[in-house]
PDB file of C-alpha atoms in Angstrom:
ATOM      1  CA  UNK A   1       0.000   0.000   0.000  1.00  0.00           C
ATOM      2  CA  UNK A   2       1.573   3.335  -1.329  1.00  0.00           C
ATOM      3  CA  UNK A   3       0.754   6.353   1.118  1.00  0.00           C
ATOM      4  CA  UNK A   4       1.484  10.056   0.784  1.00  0.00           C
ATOM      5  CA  UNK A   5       1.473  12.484   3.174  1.00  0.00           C
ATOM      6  CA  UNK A   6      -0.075  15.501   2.342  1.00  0.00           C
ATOM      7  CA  UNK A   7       1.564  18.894   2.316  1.00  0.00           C
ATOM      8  CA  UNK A   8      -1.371  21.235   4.458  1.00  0.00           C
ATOM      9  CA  UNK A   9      -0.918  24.980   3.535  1.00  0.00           C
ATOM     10  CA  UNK A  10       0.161  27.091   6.762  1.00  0.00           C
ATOM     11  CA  UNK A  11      -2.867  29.177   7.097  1.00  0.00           C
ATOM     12  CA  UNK A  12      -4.760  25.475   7.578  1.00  0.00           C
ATOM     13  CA  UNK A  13      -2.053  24.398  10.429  1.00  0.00           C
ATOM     14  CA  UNK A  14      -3.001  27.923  12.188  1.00  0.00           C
ATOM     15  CA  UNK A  15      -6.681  27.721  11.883  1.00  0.00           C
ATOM     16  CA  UNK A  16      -6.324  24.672  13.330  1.00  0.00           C
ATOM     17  CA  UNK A  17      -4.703  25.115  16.213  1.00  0.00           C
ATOM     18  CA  UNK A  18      -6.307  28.096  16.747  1.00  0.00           C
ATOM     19  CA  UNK A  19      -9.435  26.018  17.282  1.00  0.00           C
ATOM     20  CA  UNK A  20      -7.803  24.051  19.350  1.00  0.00           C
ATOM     21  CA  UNK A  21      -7.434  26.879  21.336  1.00  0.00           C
ATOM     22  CA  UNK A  22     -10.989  27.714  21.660  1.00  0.00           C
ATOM     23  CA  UNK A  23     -12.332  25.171  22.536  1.00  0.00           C
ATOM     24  CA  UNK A  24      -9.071  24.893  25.862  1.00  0.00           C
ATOM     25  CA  UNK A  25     -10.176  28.049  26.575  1.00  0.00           C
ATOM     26  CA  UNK A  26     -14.101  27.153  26.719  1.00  0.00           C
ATOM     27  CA  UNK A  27     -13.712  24.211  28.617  1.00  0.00           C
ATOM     28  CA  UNK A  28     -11.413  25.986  31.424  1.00  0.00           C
ATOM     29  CA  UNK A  29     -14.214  28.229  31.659  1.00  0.00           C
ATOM     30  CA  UNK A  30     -17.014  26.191  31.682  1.00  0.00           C
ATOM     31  CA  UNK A  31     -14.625  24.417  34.599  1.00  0.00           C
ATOM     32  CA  UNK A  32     -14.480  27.805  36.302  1.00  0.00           C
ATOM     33  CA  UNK A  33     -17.771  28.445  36.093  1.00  0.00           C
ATOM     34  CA  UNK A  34     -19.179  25.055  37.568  1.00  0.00           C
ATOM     35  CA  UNK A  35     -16.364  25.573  40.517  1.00  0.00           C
ATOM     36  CA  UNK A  36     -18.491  28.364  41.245  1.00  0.00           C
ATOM     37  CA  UNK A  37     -21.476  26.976  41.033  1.00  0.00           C
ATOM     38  CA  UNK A  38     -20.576  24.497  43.403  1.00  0.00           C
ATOM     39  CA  UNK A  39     -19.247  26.991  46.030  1.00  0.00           C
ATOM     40  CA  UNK A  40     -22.149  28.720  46.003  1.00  0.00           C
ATOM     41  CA  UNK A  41     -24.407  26.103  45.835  1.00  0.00           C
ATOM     42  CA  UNK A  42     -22.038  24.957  49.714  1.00  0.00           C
ATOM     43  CA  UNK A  43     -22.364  27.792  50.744  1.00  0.00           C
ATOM     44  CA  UNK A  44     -25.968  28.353  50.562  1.00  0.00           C
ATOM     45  CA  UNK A  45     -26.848  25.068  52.494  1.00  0.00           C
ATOM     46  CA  UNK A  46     -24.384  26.370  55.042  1.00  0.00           C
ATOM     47  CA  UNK A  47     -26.060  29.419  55.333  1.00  0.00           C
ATOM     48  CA  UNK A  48     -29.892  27.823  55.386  1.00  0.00           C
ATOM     49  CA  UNK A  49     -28.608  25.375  58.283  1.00  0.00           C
ATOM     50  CA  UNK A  50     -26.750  27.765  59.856  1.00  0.00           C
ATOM     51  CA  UNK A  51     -30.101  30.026  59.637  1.00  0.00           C
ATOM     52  CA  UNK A  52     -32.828  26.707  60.305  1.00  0.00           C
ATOM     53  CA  UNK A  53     -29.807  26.454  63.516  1.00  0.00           C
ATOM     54  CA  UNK A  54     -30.498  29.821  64.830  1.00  0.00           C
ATOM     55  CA  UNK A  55     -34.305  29.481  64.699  1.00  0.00           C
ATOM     56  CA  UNK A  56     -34.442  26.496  66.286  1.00  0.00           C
ATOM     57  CA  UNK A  57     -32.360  28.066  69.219  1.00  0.00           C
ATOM     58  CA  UNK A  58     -34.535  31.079  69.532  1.00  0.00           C
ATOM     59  CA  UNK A  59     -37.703  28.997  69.793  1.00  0.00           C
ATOM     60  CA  UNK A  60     -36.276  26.989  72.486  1.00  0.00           C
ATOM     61  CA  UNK A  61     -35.139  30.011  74.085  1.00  0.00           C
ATOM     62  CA  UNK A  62     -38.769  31.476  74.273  1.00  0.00           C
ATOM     63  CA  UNK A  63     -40.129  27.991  75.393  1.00  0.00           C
ATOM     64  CA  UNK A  64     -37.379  28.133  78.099  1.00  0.00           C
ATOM     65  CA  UNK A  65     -38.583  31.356  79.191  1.00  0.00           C
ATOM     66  CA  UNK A  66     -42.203  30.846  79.057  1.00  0.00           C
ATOM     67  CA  UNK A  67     -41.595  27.328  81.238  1.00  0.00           C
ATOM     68  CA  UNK A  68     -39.425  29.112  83.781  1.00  0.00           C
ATOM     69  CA  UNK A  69     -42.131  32.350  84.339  1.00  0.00           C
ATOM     70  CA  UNK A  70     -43.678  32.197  87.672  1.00  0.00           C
ATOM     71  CA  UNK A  71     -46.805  31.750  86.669  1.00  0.00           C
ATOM     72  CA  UNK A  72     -46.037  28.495  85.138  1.00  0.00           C
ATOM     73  CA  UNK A  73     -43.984  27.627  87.734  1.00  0.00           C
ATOM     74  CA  UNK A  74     -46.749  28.163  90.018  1.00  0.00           C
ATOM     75  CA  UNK A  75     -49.292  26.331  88.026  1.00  0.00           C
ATOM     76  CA  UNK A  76     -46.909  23.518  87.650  1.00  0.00           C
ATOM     77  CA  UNK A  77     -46.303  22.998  91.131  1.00  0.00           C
ATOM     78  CA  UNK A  78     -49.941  23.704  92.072  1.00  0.00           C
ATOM     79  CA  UNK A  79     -51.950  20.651  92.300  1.00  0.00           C
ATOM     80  CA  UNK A  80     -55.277  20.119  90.106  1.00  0.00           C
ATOM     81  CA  UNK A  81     -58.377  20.478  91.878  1.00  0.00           C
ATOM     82  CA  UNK A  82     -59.348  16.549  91.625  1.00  0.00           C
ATOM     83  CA  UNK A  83     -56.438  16.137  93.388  1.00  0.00           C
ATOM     84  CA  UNK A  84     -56.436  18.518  95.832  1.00  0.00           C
ATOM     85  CA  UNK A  85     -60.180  17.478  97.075  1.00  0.00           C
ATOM     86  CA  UNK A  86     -58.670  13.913  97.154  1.00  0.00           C
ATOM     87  CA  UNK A  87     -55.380  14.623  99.323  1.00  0.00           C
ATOM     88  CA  UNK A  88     -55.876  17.712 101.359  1.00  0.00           C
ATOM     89  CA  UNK A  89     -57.128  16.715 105.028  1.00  0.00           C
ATOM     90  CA  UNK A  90     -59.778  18.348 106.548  1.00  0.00           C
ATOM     91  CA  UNK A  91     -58.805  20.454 109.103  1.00  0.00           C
ATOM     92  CA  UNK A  92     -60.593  18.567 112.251  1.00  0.00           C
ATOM     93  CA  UNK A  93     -58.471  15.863 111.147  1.00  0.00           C
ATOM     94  CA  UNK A  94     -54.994  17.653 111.502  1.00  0.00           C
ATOM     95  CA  UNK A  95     -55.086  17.607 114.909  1.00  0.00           C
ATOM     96  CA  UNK A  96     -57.087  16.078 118.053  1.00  0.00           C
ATOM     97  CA  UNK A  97     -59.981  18.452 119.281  1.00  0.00           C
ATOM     98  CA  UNK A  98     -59.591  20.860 121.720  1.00  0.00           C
ATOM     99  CA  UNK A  99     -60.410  19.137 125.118  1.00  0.00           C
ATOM    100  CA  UNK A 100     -61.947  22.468 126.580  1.00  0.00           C
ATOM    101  CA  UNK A 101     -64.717  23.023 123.205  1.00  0.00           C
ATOM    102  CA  UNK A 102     -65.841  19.814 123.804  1.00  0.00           C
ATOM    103  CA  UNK A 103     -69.007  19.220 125.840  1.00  0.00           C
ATOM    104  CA  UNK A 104     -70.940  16.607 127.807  1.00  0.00           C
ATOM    105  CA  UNK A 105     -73.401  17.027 124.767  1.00  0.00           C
ATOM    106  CA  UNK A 106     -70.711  16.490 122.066  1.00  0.00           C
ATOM    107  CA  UNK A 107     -70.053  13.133 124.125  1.00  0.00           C
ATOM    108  CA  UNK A 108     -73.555  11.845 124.080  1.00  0.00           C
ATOM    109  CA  UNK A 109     -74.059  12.820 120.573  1.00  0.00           C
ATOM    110  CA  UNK A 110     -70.758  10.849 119.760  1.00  0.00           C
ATOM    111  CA  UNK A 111     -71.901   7.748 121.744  1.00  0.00           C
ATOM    112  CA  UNK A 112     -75.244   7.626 120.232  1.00  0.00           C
ATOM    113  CA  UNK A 113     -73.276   7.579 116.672  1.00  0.00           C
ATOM    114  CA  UNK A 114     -71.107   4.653 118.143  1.00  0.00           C
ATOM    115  CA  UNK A 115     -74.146   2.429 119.156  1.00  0.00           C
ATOM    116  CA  UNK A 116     -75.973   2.585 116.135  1.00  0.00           C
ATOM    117  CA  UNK A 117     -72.360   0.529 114.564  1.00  0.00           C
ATOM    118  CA  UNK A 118     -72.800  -1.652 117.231  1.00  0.00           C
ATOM    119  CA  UNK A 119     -73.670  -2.519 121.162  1.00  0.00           C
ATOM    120  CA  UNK A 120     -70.738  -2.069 123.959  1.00  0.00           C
ATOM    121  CA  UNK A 121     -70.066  -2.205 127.040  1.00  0.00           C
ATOM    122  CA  UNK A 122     -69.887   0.214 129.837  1.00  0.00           C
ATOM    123  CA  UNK A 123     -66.067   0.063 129.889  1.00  0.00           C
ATOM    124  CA  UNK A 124     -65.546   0.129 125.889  1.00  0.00           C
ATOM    125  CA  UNK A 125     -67.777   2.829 125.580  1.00  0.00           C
ATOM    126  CA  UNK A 126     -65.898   4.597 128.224  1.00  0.00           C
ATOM    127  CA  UNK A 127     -62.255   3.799 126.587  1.00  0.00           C
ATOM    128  CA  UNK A 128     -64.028   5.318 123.386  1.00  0.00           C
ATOM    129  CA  UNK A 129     -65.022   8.685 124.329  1.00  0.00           C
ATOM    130  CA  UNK A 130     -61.830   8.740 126.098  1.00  0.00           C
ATOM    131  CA  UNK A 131     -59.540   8.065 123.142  1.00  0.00           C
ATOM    132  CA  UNK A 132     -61.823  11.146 121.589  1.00  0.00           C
ATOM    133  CA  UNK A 133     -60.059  13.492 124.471  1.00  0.00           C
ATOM    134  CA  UNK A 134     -63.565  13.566 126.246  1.00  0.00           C
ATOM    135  CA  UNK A 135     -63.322  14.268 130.282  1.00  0.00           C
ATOM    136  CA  UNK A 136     -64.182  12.142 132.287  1.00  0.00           C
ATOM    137  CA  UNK A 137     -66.674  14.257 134.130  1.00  0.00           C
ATOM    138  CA  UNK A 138     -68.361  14.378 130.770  1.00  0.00           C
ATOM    139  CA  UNK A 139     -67.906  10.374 130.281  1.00  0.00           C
ATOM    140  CA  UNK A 140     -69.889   9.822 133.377  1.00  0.00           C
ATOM    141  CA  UNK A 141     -72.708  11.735 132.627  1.00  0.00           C
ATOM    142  CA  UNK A 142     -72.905  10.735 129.288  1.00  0.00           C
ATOM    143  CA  UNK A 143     -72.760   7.132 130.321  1.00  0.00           C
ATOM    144  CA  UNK A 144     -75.427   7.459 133.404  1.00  0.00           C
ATOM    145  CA  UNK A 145     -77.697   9.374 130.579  1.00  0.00           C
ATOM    146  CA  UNK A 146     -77.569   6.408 128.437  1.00  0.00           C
ATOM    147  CA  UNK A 147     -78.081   3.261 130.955  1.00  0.00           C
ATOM    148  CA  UNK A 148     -81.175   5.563 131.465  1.00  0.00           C
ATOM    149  CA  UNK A 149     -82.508   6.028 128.223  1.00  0.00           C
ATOM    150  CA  UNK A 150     -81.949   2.248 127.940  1.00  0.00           C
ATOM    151  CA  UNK A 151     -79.322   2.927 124.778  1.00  0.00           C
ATOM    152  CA  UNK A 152     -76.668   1.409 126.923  1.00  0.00           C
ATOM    153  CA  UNK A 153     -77.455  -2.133 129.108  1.00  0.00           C
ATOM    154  CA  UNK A 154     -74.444  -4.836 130.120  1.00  0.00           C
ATOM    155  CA  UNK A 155     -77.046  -7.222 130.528  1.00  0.00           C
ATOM    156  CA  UNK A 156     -78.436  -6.509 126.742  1.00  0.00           C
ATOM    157  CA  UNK A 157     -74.628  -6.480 125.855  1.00  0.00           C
ATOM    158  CA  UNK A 158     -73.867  -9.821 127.435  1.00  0.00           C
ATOM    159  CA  UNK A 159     -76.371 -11.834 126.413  1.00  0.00           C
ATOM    160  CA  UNK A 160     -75.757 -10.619 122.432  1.00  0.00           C
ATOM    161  CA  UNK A 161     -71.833 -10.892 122.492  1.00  0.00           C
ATOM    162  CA  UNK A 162     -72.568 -14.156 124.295  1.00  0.00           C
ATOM    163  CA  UNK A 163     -74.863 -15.549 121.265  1.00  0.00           C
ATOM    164  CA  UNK A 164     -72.516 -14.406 118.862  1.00  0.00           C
ATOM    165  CA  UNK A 165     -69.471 -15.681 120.203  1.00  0.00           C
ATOM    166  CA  UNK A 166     -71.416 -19.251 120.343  1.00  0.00           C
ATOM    167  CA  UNK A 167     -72.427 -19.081 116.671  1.00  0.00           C
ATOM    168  CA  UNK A 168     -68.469 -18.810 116.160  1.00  0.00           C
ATOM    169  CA  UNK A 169     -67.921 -22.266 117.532  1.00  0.00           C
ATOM    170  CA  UNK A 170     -66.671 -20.763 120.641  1.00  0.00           C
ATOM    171  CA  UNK A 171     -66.627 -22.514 124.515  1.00  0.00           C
ATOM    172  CA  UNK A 172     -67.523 -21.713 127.306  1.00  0.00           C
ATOM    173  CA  UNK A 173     -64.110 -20.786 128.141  1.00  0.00           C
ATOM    174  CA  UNK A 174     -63.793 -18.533 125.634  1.00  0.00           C
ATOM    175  CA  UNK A 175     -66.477 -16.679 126.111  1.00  0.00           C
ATOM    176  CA  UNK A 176     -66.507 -16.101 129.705  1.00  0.00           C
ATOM    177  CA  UNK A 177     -62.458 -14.832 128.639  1.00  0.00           C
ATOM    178  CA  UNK A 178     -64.563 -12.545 126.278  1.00  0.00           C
ATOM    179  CA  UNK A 179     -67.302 -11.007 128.844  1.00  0.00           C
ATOM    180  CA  UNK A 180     -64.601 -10.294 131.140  1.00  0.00           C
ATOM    181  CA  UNK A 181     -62.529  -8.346 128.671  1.00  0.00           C
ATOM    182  CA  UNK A 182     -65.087  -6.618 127.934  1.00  0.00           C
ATOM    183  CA  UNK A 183     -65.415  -4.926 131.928  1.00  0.00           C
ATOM    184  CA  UNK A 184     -68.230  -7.271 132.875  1.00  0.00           C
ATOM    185  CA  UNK A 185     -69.234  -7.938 136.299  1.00  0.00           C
ATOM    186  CA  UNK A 186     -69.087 -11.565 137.168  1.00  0.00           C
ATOM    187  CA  UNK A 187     -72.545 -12.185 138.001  1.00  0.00           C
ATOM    188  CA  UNK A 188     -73.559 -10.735 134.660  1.00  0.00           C
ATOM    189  CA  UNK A 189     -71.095 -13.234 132.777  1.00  0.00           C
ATOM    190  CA  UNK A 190     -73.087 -16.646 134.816  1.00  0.00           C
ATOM    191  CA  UNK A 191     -76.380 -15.408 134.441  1.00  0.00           C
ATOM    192  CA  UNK A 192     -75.471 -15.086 130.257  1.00  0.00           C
ATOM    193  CA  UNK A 193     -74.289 -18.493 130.114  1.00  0.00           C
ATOM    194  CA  UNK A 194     -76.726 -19.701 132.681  1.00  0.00           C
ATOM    195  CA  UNK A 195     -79.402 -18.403 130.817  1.00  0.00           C
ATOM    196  CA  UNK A 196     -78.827 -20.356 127.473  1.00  0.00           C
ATOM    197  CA  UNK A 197     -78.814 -23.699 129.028  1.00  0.00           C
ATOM    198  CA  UNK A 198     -76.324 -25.561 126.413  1.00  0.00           C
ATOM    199  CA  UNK A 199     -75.325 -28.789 126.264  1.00  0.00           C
ATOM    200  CA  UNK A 200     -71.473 -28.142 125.757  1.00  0.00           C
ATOM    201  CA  UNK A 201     -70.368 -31.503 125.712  1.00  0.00           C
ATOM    202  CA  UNK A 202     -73.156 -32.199 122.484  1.00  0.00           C
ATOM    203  CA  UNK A 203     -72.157 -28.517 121.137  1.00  0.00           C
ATOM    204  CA  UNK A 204     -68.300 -29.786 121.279  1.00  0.00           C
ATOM    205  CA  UNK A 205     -69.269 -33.181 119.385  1.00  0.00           C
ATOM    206  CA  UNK A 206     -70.745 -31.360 116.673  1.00  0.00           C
ATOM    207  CA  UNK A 207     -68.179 -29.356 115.923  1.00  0.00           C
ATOM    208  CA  UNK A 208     -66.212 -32.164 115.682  1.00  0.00           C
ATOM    209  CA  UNK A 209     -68.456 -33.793 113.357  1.00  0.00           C
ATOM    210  CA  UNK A 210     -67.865 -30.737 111.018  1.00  0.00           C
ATOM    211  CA  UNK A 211     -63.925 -30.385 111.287  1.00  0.00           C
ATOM    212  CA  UNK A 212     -63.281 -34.028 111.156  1.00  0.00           C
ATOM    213  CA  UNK A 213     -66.184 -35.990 110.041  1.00  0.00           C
ATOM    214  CA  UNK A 214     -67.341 -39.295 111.854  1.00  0.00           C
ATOM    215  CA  UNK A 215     -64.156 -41.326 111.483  1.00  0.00           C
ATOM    216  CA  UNK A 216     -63.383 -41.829 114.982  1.00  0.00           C
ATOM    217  CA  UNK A 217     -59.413 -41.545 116.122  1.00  0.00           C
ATOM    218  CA  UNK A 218     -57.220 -44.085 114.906  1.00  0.00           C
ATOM    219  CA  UNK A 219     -54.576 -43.236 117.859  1.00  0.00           C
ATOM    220  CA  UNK A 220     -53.802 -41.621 120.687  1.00  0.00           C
ATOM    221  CA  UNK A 221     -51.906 -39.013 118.231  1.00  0.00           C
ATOM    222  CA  UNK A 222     -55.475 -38.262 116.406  1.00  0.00           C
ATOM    223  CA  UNK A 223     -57.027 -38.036 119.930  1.00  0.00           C
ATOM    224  CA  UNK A 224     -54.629 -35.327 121.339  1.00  0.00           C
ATOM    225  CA  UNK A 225     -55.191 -33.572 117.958  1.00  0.00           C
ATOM    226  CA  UNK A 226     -59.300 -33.508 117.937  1.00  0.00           C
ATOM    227  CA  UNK A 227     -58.707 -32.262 121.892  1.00  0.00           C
ATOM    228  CA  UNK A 228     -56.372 -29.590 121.228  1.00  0.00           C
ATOM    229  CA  UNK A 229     -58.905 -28.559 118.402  1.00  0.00           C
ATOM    230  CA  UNK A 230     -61.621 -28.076 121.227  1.00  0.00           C
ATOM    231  CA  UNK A 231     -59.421 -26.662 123.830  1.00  0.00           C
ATOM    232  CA  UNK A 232     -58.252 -23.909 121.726  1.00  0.00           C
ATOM    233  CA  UNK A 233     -62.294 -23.051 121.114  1.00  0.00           C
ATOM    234  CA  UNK A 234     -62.658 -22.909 124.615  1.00  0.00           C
ATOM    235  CA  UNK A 235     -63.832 -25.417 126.175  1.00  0.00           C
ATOM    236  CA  UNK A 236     -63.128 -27.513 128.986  1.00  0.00           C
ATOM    237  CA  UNK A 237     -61.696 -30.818 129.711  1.00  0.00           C
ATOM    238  CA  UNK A 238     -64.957 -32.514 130.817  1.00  0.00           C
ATOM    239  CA  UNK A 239     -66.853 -31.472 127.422  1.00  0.00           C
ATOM    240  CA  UNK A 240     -63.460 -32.123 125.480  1.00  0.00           C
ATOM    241  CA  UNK A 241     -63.488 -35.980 126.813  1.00  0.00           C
ATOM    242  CA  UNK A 242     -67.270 -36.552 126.396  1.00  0.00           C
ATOM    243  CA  UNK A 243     -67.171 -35.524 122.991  1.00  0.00           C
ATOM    244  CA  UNK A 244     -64.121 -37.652 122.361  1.00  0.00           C
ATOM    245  CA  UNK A 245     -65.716 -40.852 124.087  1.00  0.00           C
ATOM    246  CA  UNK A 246     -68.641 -40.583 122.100  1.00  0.00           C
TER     247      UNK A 246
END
């Protein structure tokens, strides 16, 4: 293959390369122009967080300030009105009443509201009204005004706290224990059992019957057990052994 190189005139070399030169010069431009671009594109987002920055700081400055004003600190540390009806004591129940402001009427009232709960004693009602800083001037009267109005009796007293300490499964041990705690004279505490005429002996059998059923004991070790059961209900050793016989 035969090749020849071809003479180019001079003005074509320099035409040439003066394109050449354009289109150097163009792209360096363009380069510096995109540089620029690109700086001011950075710095703009470093401006608008810089900016976003400095509002958030304010706001939490004025939320800072409006959370640390008296008022709200007042508000916050008051409590709501559901709450404060639930929490706050009354005041009569700050402190015990004033011994001298009280009067033999206050007492009576205060017993009155105490029997309708329940029935007591002479001697518990007394220990009440004196827990409730009553005299005992005003006790007394109050006491001697209701064994006459018939709101207060021993003998009513007695005979009920005798019945329901029976219905309990309770001996005659027991409840004599019971009447006596309760500040009552002996006669009144024989004439409440006296009164009921029970067999004790058949009373402890039954409850037997119910704790244990109608096996008998096997041994002497079942025995002592089924006694211990009756003499911690209160009753005594010549009930506890007729029930077991039987």
């Amino acid at each position: 293959m035969i090749s020849k190189r071809i003479q180019l005139a001079e003005d074509v070399h320099c035409s040439a390369a003066v394109d050449l030169g354009d289109v150097i010069l163009q792209a360096a431009s363009a380069l510096r122009a995109n540089r620029g671009i690109v700086r001011a594109t950075t710095g703009l987002a470093r401006e608008t967080a810089e900016s976003r920055g400095q509002a958030f700081a304010s706001q939490k400055a004025r939320r800072d300030r409006f959370s640390s004003s008296p008022d709200k600190a007042q508000a916050a540390k008051a409590p709501s009105v559901e709450t404060a009806g639930r929490t706050k004591a009354k005041p009569w129940q700050k402190a015990p009443p004033d011994p001298e402001k009280l009067t033999p009427q206050h007492a009576y009232l205060r017993a009155i509201a105490l029997l309708c709960g329940r029935d007591y004693s002479s001697k518990k009602m007394a220990e009440k009204l004196a827990k409730l800083s009553f005299a005992s001037a005003d006790i007394e009267a109050t006491l001697m005004r209701l064994r006459k109005e018939g709101a207060l009796s021993d003998v009513r007293f007695a005979a009920s706290r005798t019945n329901g300490l029976i219905n309990r499964g309770k001996g005659p041990r027991a409840i004599q224990a019971k009447l006596k705690e309760a500040g009552l004279a002996k006669e009144l505490i024989v004439n409440a059992l006296g009164e009921l005429e029970i067999d004790w002996p058949e009373r402890a059998r039954a409850l037997l019957l119910r704790k244990f059923g109608d096996t008998p004991p096997a041994d002497s070790k079942a025995w002592a057990k089924r006694a211990r059961f009756l003499i911690a209900r209160g009753f005594d050793e010549t009930s506890v052994r007729s029930a077991l016989k039987t």
